[in-house]
PDB file of C-alpha atoms in Angstrom:
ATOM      1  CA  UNK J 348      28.067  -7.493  33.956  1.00 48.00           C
ATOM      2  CA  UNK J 349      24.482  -6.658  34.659  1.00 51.00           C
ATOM      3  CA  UNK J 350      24.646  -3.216  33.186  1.00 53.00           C
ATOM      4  CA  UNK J 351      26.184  -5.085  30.110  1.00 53.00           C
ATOM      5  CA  UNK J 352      23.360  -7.715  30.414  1.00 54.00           C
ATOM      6  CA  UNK J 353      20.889  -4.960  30.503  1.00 53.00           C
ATOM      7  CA  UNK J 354      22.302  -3.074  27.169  1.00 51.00           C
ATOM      8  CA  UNK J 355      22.244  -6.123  25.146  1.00 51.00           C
ATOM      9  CA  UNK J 356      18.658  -6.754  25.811  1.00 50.00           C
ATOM     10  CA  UNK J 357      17.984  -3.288  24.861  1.00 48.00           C
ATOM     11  CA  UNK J 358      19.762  -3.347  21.900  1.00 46.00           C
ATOM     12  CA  UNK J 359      18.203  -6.724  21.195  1.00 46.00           C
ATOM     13  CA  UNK J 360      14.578  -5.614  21.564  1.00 46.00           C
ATOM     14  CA  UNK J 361      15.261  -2.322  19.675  1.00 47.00           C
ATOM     15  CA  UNK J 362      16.480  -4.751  16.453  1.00 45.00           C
ATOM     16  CA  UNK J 363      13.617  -7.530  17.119  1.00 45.00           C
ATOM     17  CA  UNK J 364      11.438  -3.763  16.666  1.00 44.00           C
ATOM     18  CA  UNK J 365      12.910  -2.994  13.492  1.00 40.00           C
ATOM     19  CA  UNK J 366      12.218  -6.102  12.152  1.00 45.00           C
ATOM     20  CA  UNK J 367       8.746  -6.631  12.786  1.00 51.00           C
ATOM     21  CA  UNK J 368       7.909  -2.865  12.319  1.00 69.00           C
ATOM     22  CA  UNK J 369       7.407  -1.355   8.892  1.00 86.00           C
ATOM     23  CA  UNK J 370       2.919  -1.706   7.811  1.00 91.00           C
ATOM     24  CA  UNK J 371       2.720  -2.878   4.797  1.00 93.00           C
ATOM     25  CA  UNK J 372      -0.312  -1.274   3.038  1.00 95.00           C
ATOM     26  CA  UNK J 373      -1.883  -2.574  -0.608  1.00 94.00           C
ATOM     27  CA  UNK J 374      -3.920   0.214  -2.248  1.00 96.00           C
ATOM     28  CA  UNK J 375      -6.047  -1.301  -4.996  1.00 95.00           C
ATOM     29  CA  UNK J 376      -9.454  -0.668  -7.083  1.00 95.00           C
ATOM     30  CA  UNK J 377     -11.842  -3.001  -9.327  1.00 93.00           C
ATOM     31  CA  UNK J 378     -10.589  -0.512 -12.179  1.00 90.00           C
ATOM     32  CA  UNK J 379      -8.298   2.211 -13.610  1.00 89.00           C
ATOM     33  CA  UNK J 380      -9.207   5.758 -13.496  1.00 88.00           C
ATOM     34  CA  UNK J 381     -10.660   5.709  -9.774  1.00 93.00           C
ATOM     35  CA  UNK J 382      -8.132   7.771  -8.201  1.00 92.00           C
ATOM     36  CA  UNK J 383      -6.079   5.108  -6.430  1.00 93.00           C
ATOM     37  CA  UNK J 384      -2.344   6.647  -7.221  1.00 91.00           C
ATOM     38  CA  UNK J 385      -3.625   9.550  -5.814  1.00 93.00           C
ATOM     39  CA  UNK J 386      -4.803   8.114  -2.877  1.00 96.00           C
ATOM     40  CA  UNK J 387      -1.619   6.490  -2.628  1.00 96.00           C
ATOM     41  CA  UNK J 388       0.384   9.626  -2.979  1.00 95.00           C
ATOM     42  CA  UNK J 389      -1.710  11.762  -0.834  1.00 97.00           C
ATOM     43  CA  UNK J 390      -1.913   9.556   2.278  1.00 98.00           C
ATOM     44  CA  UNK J 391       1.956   8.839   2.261  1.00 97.00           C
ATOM     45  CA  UNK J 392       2.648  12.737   2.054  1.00 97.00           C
ATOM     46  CA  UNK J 393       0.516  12.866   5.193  1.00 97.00           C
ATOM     47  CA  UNK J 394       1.848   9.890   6.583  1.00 97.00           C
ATOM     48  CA  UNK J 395       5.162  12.068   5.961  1.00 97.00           C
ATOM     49  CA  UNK J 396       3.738  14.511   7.932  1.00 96.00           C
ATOM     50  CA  UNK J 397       3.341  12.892  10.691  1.00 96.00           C
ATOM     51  CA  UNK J 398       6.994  12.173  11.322  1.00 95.00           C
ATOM     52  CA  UNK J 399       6.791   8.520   9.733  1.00 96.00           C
ATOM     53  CA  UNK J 400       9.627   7.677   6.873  1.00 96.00           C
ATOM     54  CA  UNK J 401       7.339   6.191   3.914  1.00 97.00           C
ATOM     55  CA  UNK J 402       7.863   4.637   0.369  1.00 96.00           C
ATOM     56  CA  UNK J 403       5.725   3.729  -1.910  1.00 95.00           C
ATOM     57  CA  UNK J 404       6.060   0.264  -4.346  1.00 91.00           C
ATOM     58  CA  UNK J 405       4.337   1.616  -7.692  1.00 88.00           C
ATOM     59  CA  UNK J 406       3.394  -2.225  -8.581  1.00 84.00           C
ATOM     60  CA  UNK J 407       1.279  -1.077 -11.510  1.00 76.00           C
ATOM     61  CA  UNK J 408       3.099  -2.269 -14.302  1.00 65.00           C
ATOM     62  CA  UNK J 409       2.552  -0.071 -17.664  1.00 61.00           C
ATOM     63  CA  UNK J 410       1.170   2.568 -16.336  1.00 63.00           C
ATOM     64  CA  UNK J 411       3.489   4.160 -13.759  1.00 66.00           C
ATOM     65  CA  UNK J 412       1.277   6.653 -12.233  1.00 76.00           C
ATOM     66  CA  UNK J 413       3.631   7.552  -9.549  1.00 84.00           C
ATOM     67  CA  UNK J 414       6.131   9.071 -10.847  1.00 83.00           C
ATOM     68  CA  UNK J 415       4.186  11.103 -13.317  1.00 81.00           C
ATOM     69  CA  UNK J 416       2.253  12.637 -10.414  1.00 82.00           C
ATOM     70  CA  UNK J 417       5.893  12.627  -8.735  1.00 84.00           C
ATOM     71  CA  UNK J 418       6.941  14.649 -11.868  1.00 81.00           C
ATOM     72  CA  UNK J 419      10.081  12.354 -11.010  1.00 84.00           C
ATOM     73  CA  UNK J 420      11.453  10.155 -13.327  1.00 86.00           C
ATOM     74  CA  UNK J 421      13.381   7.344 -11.612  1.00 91.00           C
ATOM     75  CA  UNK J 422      17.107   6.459 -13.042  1.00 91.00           C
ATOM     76  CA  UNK J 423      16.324   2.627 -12.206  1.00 92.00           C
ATOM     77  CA  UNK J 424      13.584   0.138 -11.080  1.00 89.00           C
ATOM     78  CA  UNK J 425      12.684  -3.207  -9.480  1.00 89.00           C
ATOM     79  CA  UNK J 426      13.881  -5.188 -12.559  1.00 88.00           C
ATOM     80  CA  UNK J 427      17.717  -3.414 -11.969  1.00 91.00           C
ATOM     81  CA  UNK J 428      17.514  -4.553  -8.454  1.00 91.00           C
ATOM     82  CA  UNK J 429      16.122  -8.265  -9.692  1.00 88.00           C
ATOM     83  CA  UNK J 430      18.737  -8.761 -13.029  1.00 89.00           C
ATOM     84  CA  UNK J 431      21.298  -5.907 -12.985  1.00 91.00           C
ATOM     85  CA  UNK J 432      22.592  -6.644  -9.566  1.00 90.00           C
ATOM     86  CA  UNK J 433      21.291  -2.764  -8.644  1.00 92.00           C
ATOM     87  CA  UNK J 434      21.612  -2.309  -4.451  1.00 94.00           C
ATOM     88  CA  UNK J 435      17.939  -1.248  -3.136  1.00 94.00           C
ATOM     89  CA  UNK J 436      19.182   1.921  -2.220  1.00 94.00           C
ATOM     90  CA  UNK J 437      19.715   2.633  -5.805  1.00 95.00           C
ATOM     91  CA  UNK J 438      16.104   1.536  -6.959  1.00 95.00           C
ATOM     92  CA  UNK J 439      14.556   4.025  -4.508  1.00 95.00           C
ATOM     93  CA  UNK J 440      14.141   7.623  -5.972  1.00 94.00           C
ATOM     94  CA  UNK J 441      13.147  10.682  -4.041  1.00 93.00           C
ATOM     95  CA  UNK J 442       9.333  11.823  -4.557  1.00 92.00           C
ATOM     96  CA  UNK J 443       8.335  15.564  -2.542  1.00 91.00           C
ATOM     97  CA  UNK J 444       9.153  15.484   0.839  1.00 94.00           C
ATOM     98  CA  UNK J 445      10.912  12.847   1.029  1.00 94.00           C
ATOM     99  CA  UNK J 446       8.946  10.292   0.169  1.00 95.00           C
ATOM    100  CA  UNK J 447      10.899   7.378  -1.555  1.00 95.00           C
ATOM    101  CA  UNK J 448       9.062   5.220  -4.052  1.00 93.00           C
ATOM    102  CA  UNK J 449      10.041   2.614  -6.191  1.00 93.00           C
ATOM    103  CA  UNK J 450       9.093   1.913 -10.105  1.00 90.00           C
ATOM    104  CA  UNK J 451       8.098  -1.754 -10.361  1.00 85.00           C
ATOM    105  CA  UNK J 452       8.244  -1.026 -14.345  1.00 78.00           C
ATOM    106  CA  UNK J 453       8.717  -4.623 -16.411  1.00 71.00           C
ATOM    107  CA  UNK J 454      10.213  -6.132 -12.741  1.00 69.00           C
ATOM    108  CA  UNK J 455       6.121  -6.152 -11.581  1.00 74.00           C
ATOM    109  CA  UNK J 456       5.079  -8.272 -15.097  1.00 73.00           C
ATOM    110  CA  UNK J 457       8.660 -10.840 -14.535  1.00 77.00           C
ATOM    111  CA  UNK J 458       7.773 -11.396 -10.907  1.00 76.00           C
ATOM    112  CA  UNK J 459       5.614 -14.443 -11.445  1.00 70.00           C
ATOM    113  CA  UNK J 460       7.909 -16.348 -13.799  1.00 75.00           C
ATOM    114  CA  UNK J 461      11.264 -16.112 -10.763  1.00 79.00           C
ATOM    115  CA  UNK J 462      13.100 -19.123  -9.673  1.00 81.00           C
ATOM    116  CA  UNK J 463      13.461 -20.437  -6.365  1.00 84.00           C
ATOM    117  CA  UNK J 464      17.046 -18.381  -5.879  1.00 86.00           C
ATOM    118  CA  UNK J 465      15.818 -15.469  -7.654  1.00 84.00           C
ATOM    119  CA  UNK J 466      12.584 -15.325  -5.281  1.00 85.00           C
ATOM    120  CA  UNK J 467      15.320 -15.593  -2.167  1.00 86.00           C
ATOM    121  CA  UNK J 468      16.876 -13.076  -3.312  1.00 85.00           C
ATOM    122  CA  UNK J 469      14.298 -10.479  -4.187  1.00 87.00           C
ATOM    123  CA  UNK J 470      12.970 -11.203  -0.930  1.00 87.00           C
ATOM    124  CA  UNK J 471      16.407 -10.678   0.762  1.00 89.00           C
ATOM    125  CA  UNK J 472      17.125  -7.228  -0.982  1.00 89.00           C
ATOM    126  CA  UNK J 473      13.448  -5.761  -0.305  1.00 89.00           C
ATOM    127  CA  UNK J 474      13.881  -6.821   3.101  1.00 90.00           C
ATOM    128  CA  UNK J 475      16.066  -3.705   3.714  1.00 91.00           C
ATOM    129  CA  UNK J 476      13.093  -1.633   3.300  1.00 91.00           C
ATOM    130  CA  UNK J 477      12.630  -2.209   7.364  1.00 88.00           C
ATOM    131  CA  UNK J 478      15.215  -0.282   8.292  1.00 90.00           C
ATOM    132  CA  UNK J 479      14.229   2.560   5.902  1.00 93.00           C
ATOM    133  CA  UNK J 480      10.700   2.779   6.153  1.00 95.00           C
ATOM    134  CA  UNK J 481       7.835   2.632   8.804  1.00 94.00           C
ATOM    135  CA  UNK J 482       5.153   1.983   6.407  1.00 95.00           C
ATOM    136  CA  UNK J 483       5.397   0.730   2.787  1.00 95.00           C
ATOM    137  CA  UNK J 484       2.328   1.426   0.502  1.00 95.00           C
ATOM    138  CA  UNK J 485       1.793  -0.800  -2.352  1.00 93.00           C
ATOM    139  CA  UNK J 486       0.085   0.777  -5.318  1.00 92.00           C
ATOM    140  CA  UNK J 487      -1.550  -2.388  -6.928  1.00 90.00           C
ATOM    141  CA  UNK J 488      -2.553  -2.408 -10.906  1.00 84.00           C
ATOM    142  CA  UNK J 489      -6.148  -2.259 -11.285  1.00 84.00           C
ATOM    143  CA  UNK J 490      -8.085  -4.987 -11.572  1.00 85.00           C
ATOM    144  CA  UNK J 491      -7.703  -8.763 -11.100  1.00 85.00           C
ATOM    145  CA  UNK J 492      -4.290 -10.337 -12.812  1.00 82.00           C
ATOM    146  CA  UNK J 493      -2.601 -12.717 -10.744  1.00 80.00           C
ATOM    147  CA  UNK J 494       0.074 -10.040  -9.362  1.00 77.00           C
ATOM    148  CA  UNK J 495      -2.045  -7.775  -8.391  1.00 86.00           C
ATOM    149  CA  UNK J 496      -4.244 -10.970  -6.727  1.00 87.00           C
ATOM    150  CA  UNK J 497      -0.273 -12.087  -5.054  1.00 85.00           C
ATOM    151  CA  UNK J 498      -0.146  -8.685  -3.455  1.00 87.00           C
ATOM    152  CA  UNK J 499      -3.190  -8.354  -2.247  1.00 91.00           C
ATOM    153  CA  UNK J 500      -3.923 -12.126  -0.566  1.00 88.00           C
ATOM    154  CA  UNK J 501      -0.302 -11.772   1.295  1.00 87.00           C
ATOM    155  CA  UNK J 502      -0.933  -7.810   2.742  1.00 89.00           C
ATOM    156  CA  UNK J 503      -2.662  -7.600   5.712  1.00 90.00           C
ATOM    157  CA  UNK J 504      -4.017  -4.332   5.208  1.00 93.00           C
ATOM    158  CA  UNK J 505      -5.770  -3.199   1.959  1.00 95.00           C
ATOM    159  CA  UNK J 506      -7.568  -0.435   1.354  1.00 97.00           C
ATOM    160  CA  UNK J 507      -9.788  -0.652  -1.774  1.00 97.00           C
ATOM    161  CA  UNK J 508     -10.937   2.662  -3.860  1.00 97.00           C
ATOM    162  CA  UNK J 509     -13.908   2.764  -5.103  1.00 97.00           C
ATOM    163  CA  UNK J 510     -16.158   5.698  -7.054  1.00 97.00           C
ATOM    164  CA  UNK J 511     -20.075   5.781  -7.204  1.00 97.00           C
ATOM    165  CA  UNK J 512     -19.977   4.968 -10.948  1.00 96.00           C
ATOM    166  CA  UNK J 513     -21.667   1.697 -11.496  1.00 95.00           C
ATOM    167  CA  UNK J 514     -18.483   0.011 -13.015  1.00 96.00           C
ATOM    168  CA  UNK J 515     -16.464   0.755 -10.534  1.00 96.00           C
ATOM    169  CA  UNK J 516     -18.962  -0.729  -8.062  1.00 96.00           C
ATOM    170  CA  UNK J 517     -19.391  -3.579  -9.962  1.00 96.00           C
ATOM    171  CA  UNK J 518     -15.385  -4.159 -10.449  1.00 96.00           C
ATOM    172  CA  UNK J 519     -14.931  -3.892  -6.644  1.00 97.00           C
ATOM    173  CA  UNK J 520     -16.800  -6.386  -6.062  1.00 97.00           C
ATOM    174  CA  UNK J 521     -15.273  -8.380  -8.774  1.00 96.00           C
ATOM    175  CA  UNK J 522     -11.975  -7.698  -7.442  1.00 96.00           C
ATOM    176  CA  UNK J 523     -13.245  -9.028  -3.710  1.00 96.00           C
ATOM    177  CA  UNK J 524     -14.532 -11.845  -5.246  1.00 96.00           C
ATOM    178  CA  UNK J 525     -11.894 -12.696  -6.721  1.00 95.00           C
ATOM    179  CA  UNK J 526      -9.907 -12.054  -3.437  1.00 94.00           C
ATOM    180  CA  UNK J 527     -11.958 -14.067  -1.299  1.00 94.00           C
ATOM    181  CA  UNK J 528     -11.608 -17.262  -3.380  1.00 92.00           C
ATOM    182  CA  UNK J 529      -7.371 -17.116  -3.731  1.00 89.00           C
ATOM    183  CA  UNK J 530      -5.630 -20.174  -2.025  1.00 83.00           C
ATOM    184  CA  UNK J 531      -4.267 -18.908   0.931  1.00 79.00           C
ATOM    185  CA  UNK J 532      -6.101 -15.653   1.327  1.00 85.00           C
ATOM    186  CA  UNK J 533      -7.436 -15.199   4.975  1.00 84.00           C
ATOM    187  CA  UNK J 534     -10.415 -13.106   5.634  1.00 84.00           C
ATOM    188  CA  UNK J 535     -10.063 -12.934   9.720  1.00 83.00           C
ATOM    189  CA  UNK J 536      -6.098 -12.346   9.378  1.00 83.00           C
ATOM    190  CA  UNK J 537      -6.528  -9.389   6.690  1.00 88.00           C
ATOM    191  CA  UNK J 538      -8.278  -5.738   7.190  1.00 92.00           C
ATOM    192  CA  UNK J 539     -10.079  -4.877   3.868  1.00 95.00           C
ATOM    193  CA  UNK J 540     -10.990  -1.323   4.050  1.00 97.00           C
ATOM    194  CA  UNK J 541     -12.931   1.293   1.493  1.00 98.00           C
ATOM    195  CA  UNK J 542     -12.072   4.962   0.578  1.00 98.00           C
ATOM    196  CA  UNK J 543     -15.369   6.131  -1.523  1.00 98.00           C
ATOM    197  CA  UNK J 544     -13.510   8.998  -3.489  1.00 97.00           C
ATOM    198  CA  UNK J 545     -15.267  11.889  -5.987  1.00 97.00           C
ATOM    199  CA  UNK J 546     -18.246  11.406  -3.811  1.00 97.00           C
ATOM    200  CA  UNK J 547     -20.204  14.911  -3.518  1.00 96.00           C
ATOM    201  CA  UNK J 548     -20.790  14.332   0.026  1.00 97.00           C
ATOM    202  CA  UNK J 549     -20.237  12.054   3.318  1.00 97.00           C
ATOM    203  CA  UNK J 550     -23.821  10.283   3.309  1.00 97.00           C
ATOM    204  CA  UNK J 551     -23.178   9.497  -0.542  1.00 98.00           C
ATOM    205  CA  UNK J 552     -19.881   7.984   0.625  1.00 98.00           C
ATOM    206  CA  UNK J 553     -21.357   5.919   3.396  1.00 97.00           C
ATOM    207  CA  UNK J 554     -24.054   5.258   1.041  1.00 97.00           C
ATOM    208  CA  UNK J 555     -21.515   4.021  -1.347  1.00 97.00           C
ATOM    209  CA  UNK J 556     -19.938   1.582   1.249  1.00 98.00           C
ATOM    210  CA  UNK J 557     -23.111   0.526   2.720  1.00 97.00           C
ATOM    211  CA  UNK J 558     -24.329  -0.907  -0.902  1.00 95.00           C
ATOM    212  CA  UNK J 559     -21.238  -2.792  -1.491  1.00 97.00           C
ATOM    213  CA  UNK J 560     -20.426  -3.636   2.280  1.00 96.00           C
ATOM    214  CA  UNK J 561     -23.928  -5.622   2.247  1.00 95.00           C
ATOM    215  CA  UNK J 562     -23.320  -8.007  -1.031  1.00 95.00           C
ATOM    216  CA  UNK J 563     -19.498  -8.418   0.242  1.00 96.00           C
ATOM    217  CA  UNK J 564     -20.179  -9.356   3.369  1.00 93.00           C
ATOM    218  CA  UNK J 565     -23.393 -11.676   2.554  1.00 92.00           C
ATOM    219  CA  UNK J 566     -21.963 -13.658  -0.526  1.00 93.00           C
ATOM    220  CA  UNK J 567     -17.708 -13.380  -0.094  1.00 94.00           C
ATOM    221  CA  UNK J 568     -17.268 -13.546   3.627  1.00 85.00           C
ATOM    222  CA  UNK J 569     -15.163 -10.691   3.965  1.00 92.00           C
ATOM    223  CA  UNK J 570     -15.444  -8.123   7.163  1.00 92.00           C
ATOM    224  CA  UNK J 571     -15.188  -4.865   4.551  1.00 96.00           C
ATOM    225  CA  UNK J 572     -15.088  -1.273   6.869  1.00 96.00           C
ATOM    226  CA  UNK J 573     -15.466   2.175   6.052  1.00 97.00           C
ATOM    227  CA  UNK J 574     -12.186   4.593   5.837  1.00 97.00           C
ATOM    228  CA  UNK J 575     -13.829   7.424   4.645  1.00 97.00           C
ATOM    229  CA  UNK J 576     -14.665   9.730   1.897  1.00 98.00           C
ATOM    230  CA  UNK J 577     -12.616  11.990  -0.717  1.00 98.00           C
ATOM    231  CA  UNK J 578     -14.903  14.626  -1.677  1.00 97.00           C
ATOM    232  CA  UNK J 579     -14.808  15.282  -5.767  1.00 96.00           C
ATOM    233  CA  UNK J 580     -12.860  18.510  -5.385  1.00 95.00           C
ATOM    234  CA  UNK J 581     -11.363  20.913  -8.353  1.00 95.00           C
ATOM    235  CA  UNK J 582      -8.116  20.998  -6.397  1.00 96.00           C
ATOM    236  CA  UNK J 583      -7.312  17.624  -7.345  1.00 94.00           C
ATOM    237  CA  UNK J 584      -7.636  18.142 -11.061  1.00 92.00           C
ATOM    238  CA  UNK J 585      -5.475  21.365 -11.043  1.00 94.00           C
ATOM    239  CA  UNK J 586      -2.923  19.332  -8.997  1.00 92.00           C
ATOM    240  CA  UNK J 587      -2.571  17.030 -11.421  1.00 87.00           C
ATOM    241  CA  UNK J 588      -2.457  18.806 -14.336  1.00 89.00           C
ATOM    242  CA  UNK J 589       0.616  20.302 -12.542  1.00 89.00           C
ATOM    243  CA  UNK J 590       1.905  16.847 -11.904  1.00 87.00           C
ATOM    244  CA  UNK J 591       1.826  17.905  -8.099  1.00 91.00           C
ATOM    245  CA  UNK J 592       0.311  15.474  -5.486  1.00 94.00           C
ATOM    246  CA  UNK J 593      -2.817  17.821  -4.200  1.00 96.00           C
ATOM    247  CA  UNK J 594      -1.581  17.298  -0.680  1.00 96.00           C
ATOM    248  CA  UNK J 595       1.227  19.792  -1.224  1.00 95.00           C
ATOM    249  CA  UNK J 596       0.075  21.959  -3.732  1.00 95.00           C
ATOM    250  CA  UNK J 597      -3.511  22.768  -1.924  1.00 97.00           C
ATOM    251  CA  UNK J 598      -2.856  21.622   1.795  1.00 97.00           C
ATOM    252  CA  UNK J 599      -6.450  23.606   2.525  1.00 97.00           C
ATOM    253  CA  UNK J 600      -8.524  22.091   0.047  1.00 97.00           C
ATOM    254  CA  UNK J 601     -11.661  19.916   1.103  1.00 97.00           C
ATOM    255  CA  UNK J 602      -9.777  16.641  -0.244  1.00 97.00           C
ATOM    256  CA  UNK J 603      -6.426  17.046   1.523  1.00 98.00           C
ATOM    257  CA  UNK J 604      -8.612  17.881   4.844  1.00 98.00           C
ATOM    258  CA  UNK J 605      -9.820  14.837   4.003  1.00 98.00           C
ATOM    259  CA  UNK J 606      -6.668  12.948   3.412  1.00 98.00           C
ATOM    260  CA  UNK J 607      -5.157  14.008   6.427  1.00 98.00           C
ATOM    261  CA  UNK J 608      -8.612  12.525   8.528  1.00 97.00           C
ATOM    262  CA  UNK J 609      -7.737   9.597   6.862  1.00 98.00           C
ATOM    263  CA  UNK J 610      -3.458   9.119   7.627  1.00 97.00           C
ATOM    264  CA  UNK J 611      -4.808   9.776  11.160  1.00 96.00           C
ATOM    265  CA  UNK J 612      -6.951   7.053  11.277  1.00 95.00           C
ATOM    266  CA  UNK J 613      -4.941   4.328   9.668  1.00 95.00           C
ATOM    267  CA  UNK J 614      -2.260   5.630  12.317  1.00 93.00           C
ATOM    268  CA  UNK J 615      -3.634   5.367  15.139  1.00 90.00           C
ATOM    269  CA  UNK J 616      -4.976   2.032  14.453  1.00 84.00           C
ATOM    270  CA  UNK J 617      -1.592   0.073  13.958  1.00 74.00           C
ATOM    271  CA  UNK J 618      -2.527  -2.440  16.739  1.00 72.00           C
ATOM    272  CA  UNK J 619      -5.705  -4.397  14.919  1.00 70.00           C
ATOM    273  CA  UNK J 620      -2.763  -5.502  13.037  1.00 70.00           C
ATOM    274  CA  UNK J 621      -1.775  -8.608  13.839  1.00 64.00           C
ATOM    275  CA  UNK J 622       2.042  -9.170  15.109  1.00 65.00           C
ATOM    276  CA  UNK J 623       2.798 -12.019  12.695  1.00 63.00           C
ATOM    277  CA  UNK J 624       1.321 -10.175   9.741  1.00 65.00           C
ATOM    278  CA  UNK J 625       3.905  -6.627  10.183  1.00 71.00           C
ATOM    279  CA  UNK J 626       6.962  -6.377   8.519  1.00 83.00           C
ATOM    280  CA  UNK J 627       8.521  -6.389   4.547  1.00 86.00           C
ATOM    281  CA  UNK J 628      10.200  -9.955   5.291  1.00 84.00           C
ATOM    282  CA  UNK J 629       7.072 -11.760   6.164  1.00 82.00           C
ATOM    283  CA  UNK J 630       4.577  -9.671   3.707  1.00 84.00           C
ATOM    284  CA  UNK J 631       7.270 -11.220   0.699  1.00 83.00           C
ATOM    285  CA  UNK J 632       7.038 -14.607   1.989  1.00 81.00           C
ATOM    286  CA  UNK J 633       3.591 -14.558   1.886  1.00 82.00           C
ATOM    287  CA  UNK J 634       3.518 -13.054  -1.951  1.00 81.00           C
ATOM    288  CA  UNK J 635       5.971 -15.660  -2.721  1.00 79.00           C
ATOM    289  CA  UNK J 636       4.169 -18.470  -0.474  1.00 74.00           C
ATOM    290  CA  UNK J 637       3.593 -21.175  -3.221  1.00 69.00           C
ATOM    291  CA  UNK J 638       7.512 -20.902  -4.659  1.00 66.00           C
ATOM    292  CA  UNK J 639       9.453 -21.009  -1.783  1.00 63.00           C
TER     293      UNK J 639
END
């Protein structure tokens, strides 16, 4: 009986593990054109790498950067699994190396107008991504529309791109502004984090974060920290014109050296994250906080 005791509690604690698991991760930027799909792409391919099962959520409706830098073009997306009765499985399409993603396409725009069921639902079906994944990125759209503002005030990790242009300096901040004054969001209960990418060096990257850091943390309240730079690098824009993720196609270049720095970091620093802020289930609930 006590061996039998002994196997259930196993077995118990290895479910209650699978449940509370999976990092949820938003990657976002003040604007378009900054790199962020990239980012996305590259750090789940070394994520991959590192033994971990990953898919990425391309939430950027209209613009589905994924899968053209996937050179993958999914059969269905989240609107099949919200109003075709499509099984998750289905919705999740193979990117290189076995990276799963799934196209939000017109599902991202239709998310905000759900019923109460439909919500329950949703929620139910994406839940499944536990037992599939260990970390699920969320490419955000650019900018500040009220999805991408649901996604990012219910992850508790976000990692914001940002380039040294002045716009996209300015729109960060914009973005974190807007952020900061959400109903609901929580500063002290979410890690906000900066990648300064096409930056020609590290001190113009720190410089970079340093600038912005200063007004973020003076006027929004927000803890912002460093991740790290991507150097501007010619690999990247031969990668892409090959619709291959620069990861795979130039694993020595300076930027997937830099990548892989990166994966490492946001690895080894799973436990900042606080318990009742891991998992799919709970990340939903919190998008979905105002309609349930």
């Amino acid at each position: 009986m006590d061996q039998a005791e002994n196997l259930r509690n196993i077995i118990k604690k290895q479910n209650q593990n699978i449940i509370t698991n999976a990092r949820v991760i938003a990657v976002t930027s003040g604007k378009g054109g900054v790199g962020k799909s990239s980012v996305s792409i590259n750090l789940a391919l070394q994520f991959t790498k590192m033994g971990k099962k990953v898919i990425i959520l391309d939430a950027d409706f209209g613009l589905a950067n994924i899968e053209v830098m996937f050179g993958v073009i999914p059969k269905y997306n989240l609107s099949d699994l919200m109003f075709k009765g499509k099984e998750l499985k289905e919705i999740i399409t193979e990117g290189p190396e076995g990276v799963g993603f799934i196209s939000g396409g017109s599902g991202i725009a239709k998310l905000v107008n759900l019923d109460k069921e439909q919500i329950k639902r949703l929620v139910n079906k994406l839940s499944e991504l536990e037992e599939l994944a260990d970390v699920v990125i969320i490419d955000t759209g650019a900018g500040i529309s009220p999805s991408v503002m649901e996604f990012l005030m219910a992850s508790p990790e976000t990692i914001i791109v940002t380039t040294p242009e002045p716009t996209s300096i300015t729109d960060s901040y914009a973005l974190l502004k807007a952020l900061s004054i959400c109903d609901g969001f929580k500063p002290q209960e979410s890690r906000v984090r900066m990648i300064a990418n096409k930056v020609s060096s590290e001190a113009e990257g720190r410089n970079l974060y340093e600038k912005l850091s200063m007004v973020v943390s003076k006027f929004l309240n927000i803890d912002m920290e460093y991740l790290g730079i991507i150097p501007q690098d010619n690999s990247i824009t031969k990668a892409v014109m090959k619709q291959k993720p620069v990861s795979l196609m130039y694993p020595n270049a300076s930027s997937t050296k830099h990548f892989e720095r990166i994966a490492s970091e946001i690895i080894d620093d799973a436990e900042k994250i606080p318990t009742h802020k891991r998992g799919i289930r709970g990340y939903l609930k919190n998008v979905f906080a105002k309609k349930l």
